[in-house]
PDB file of C-alpha atoms in Angstrom:
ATOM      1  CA  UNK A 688      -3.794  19.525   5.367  1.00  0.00           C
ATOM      2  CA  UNK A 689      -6.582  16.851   6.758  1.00  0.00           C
ATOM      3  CA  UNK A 690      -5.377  14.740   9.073  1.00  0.00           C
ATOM      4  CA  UNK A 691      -6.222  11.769   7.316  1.00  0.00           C
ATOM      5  CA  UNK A 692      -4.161  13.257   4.553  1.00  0.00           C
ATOM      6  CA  UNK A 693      -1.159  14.173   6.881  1.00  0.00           C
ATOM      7  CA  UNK A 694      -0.999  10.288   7.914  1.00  0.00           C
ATOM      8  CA  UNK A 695      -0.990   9.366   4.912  1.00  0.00           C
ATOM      9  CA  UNK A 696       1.750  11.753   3.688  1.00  0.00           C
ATOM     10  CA  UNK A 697       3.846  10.510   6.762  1.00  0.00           C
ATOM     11  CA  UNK A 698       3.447   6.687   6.214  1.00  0.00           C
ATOM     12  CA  UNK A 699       3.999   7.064   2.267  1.00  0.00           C
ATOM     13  CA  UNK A 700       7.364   9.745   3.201  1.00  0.00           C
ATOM     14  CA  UNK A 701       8.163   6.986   5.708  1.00  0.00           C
ATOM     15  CA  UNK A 702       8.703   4.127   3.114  1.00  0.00           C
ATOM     16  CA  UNK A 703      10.378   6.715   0.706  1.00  0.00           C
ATOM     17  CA  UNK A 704      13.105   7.789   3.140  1.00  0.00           C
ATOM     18  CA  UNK A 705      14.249   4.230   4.931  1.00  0.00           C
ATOM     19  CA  UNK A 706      14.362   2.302   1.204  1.00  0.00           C
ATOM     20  CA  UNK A 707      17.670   2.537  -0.550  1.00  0.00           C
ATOM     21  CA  UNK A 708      15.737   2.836  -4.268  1.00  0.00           C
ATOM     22  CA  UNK A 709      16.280   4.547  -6.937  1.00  0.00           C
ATOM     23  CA  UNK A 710      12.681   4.803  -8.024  1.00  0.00           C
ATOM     24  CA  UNK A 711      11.526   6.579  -4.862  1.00  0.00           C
ATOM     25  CA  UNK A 712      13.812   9.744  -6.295  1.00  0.00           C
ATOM     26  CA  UNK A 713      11.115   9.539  -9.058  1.00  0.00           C
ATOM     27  CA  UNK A 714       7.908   8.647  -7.117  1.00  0.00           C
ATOM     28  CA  UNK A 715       6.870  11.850  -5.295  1.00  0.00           C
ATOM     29  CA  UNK A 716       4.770  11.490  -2.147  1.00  0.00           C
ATOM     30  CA  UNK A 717       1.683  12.340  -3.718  1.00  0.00           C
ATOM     31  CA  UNK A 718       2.247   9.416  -6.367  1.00  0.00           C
ATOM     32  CA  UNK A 719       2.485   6.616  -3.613  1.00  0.00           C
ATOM     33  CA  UNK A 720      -0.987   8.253  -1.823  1.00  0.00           C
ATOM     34  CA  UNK A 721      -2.928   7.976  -4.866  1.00  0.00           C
ATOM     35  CA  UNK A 722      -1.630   4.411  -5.942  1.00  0.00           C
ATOM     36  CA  UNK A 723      -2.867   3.261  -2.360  1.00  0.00           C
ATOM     37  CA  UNK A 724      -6.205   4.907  -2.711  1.00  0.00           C
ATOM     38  CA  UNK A 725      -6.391   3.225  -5.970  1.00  0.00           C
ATOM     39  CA  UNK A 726      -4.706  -0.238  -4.784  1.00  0.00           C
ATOM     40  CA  UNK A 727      -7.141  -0.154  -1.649  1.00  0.00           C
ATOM     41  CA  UNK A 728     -10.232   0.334  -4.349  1.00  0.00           C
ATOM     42  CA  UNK A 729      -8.797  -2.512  -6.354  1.00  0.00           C
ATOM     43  CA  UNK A 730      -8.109  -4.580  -3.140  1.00  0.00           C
ATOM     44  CA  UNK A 731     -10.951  -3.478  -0.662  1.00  0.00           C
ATOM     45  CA  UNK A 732     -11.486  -5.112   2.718  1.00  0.00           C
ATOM     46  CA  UNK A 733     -14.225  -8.374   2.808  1.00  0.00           C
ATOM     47  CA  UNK A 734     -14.818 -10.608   5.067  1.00  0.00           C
ATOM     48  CA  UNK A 735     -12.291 -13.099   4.037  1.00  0.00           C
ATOM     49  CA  UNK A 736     -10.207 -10.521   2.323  1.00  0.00           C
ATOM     50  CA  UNK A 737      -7.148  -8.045   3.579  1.00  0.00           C
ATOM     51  CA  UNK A 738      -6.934  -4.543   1.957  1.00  0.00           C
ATOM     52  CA  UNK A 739      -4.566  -3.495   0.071  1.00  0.00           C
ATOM     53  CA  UNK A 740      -3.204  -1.420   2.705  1.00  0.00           C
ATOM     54  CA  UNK A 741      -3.094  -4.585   5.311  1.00  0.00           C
ATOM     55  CA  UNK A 742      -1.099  -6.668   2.609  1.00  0.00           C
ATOM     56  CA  UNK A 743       1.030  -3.285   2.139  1.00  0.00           C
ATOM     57  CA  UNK A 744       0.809  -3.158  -1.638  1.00  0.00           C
ATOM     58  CA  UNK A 745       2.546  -0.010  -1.730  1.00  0.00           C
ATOM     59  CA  UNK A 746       5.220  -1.121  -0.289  1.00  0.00           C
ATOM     60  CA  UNK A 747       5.985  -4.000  -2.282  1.00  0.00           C
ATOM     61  CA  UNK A 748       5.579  -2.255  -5.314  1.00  0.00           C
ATOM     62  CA  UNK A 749       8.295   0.294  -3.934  1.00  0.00           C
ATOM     63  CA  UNK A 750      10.788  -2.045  -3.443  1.00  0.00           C
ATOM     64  CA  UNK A 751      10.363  -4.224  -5.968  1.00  0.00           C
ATOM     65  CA  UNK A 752       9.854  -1.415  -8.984  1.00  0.00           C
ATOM     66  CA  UNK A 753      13.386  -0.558  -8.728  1.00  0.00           C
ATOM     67  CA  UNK A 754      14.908  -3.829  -8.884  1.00  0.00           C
ATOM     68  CA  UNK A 755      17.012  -4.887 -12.105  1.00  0.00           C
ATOM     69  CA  UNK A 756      14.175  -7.514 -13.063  1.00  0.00           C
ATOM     70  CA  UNK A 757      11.336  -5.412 -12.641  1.00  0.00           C
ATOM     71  CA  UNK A 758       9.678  -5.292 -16.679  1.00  0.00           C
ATOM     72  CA  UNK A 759      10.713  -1.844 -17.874  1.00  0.00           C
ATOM     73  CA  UNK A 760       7.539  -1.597 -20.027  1.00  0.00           C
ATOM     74  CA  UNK A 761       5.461  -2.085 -16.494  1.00  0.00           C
ATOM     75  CA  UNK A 762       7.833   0.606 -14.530  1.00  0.00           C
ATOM     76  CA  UNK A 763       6.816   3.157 -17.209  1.00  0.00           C
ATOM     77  CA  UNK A 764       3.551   1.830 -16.989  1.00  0.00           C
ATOM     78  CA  UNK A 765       2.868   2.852 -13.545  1.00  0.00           C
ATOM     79  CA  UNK A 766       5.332   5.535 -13.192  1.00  0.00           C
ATOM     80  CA  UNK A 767       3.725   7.662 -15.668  1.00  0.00           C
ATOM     81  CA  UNK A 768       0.188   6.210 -15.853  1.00  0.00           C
ATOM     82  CA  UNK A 769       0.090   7.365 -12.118  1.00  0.00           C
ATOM     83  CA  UNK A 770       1.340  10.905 -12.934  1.00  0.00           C
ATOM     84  CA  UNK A 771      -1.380  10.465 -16.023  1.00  0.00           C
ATOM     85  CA  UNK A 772      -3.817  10.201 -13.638  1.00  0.00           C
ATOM     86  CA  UNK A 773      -2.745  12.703 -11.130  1.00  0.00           C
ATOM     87  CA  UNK A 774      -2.820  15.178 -13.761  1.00  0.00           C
ATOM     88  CA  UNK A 775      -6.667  14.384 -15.219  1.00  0.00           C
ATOM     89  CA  UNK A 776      -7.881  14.391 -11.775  1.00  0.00           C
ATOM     90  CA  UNK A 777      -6.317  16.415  -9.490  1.00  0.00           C
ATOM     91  CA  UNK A 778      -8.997  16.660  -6.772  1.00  0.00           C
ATOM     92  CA  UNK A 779      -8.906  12.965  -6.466  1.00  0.00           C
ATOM     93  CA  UNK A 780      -7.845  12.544  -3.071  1.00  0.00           C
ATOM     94  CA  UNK A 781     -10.490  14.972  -2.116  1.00  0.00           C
ATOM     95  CA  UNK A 782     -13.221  12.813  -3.114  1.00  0.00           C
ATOM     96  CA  UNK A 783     -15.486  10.551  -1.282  1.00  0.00           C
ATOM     97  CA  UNK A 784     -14.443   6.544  -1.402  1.00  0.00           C
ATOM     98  CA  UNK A 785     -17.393   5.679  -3.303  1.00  0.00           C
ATOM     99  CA  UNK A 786     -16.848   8.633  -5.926  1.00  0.00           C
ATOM    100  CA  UNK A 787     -13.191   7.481  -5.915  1.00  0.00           C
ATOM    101  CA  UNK A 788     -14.667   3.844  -7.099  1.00  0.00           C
ATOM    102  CA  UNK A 789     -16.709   5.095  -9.358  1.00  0.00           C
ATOM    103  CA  UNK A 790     -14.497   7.515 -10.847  1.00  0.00           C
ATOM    104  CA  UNK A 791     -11.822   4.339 -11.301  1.00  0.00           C
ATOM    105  CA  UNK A 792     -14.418   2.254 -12.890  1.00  0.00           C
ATOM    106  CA  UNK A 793     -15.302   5.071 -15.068  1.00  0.00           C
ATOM    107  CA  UNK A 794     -12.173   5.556 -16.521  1.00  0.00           C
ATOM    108  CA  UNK A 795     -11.251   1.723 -17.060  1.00  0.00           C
ATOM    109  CA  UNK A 796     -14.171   1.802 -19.403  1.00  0.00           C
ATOM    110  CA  UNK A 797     -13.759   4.257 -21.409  1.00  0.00           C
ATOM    111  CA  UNK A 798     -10.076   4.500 -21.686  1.00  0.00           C
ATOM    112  CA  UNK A 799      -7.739   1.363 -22.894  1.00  0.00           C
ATOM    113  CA  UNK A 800      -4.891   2.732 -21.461  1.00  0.00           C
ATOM    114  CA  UNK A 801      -6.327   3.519 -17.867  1.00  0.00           C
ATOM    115  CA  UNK A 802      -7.595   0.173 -18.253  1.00  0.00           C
ATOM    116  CA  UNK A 803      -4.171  -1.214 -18.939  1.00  0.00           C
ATOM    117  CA  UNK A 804      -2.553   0.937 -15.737  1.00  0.00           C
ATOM    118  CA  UNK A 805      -5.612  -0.429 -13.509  1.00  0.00           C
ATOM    119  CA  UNK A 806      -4.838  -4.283 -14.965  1.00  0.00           C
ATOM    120  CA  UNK A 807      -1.291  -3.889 -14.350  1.00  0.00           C
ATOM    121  CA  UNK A 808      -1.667  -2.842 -10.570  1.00  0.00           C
ATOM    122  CA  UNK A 809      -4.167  -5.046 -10.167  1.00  0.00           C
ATOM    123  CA  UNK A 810      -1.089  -7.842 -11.298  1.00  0.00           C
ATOM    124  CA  UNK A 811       1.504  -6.556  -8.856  1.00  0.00           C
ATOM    125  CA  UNK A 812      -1.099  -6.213  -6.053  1.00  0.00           C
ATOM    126  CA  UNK A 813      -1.900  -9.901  -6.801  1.00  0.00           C
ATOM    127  CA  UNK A 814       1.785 -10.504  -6.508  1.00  0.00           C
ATOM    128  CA  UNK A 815       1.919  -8.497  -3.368  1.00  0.00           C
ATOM    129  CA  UNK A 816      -1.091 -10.226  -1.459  1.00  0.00           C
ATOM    130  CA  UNK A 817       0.166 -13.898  -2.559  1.00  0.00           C
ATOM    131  CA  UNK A 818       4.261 -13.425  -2.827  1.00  0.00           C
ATOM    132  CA  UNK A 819       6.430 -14.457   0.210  1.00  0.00           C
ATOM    133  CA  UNK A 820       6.995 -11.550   2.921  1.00  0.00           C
ATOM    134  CA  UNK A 821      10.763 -11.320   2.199  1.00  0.00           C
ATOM    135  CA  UNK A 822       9.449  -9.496  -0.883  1.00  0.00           C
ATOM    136  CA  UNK A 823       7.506  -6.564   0.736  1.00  0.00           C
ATOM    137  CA  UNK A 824       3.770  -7.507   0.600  1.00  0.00           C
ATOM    138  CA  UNK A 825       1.912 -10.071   1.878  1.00  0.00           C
ATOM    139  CA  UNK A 826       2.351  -8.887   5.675  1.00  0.00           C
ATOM    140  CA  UNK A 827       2.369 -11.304   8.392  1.00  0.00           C
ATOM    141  CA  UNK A 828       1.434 -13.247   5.522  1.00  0.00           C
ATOM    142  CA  UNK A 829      -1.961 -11.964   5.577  1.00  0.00           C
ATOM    143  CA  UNK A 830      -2.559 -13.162   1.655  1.00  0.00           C
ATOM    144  CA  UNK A 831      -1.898 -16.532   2.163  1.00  0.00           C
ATOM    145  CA  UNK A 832      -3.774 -16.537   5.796  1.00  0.00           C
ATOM    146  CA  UNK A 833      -7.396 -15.730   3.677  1.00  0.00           C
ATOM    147  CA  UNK A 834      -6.933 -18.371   1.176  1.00  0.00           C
ATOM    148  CA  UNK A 835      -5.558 -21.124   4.145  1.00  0.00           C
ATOM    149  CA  UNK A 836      -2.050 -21.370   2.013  1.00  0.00           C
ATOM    150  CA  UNK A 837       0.639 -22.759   4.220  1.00  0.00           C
ATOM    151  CA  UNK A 838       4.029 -21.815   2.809  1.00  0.00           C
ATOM    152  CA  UNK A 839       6.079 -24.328   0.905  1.00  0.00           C
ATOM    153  CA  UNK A 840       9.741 -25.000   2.364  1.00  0.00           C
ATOM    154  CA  UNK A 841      12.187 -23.899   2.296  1.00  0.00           C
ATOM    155  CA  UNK A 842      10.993 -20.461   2.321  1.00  0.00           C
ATOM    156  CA  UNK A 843      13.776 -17.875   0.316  1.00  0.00           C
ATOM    157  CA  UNK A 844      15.983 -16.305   3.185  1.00  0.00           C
ATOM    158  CA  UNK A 845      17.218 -13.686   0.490  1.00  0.00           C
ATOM    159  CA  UNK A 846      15.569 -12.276  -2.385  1.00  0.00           C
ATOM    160  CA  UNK A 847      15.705 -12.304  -6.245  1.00  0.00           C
ATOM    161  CA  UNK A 848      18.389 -15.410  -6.167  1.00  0.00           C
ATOM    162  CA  UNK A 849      21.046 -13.455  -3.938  1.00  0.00           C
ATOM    163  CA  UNK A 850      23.744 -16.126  -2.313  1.00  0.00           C
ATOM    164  CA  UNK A 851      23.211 -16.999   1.305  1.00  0.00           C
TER     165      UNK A 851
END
């Protein structure tokens, strides 16, 4: 194992083993690696931009995919698009990061439903760059920091409507 690929595996184990989800029993390691490397393609670095990675859309997603609200019809969208993928392109972690962008925008054009698993990640790492902290992504409200957003108040002390 690289050990670009070993850090990886650590960080991604890392957020599997200290969140209480049930969806991490069904989202192997290798799952969360390649929905970074594909998050961080949808959401590279700019100049006014944070990465994917920076914003921690992976981690976001893993919390929130679990949750009782989260659209069923999106969990099996990503659950099993991402295995989809994994399985017609095995060596993608091996490739290069511009082969690994043009592979992605390969497939969203000439498959509707890669298309539809690249849309809806790119809607939950929208949610993840832009949502309040509490909720996983945006870290150290990085999201809000490029677009000069000041947080409303009061900010939510507990998530999805829990009683203080």
């Amino acid at each position: 194992m690289k050990r670009r690929e070993f850090i990886k595996f650590t960080t991604i184990s890392a957020i599997l083993f200290t969140t209480n989800i049930s969806i991490a029993k069904n989202i192997t390691s290798n799952n969360l690696i390649v929905l970074d490397e594909v998050l961080n393609i949808i959401f590279p670095k700019t100049k006014n931009m944070p990465s994917a990675k920076e914003f921690k859309a992976v981690e976001y997603l893993v919390k929130n995919i679990s949750h009782r609200t989260f659209d069923d019809e999106d969990k099996t969208l990503i659950t099993t698009g991402t295995k989809d993928f994994i399985n017609s392109f095995p060596n993608f972690l091996n490739l290069n990061p511009q082969e690994k962008k043009k592979l992605i925008f390969e497939i969203i054009q000439n498959s509707q439903y890669a298309k539809s698993w690249v849309s809806k990640l790119t809607y939950y790492g929208i949610e993840a760059m832009f949502s309040d902290p509490i909720y996983g992504g945006n870290f150290n409200q990085k999201g809000w920091k490029s677009v000069e957003h000041f947080a409303g108040i009061p900010q939510p002390k507990k998530t999805y409507g829990q009683k203080i």
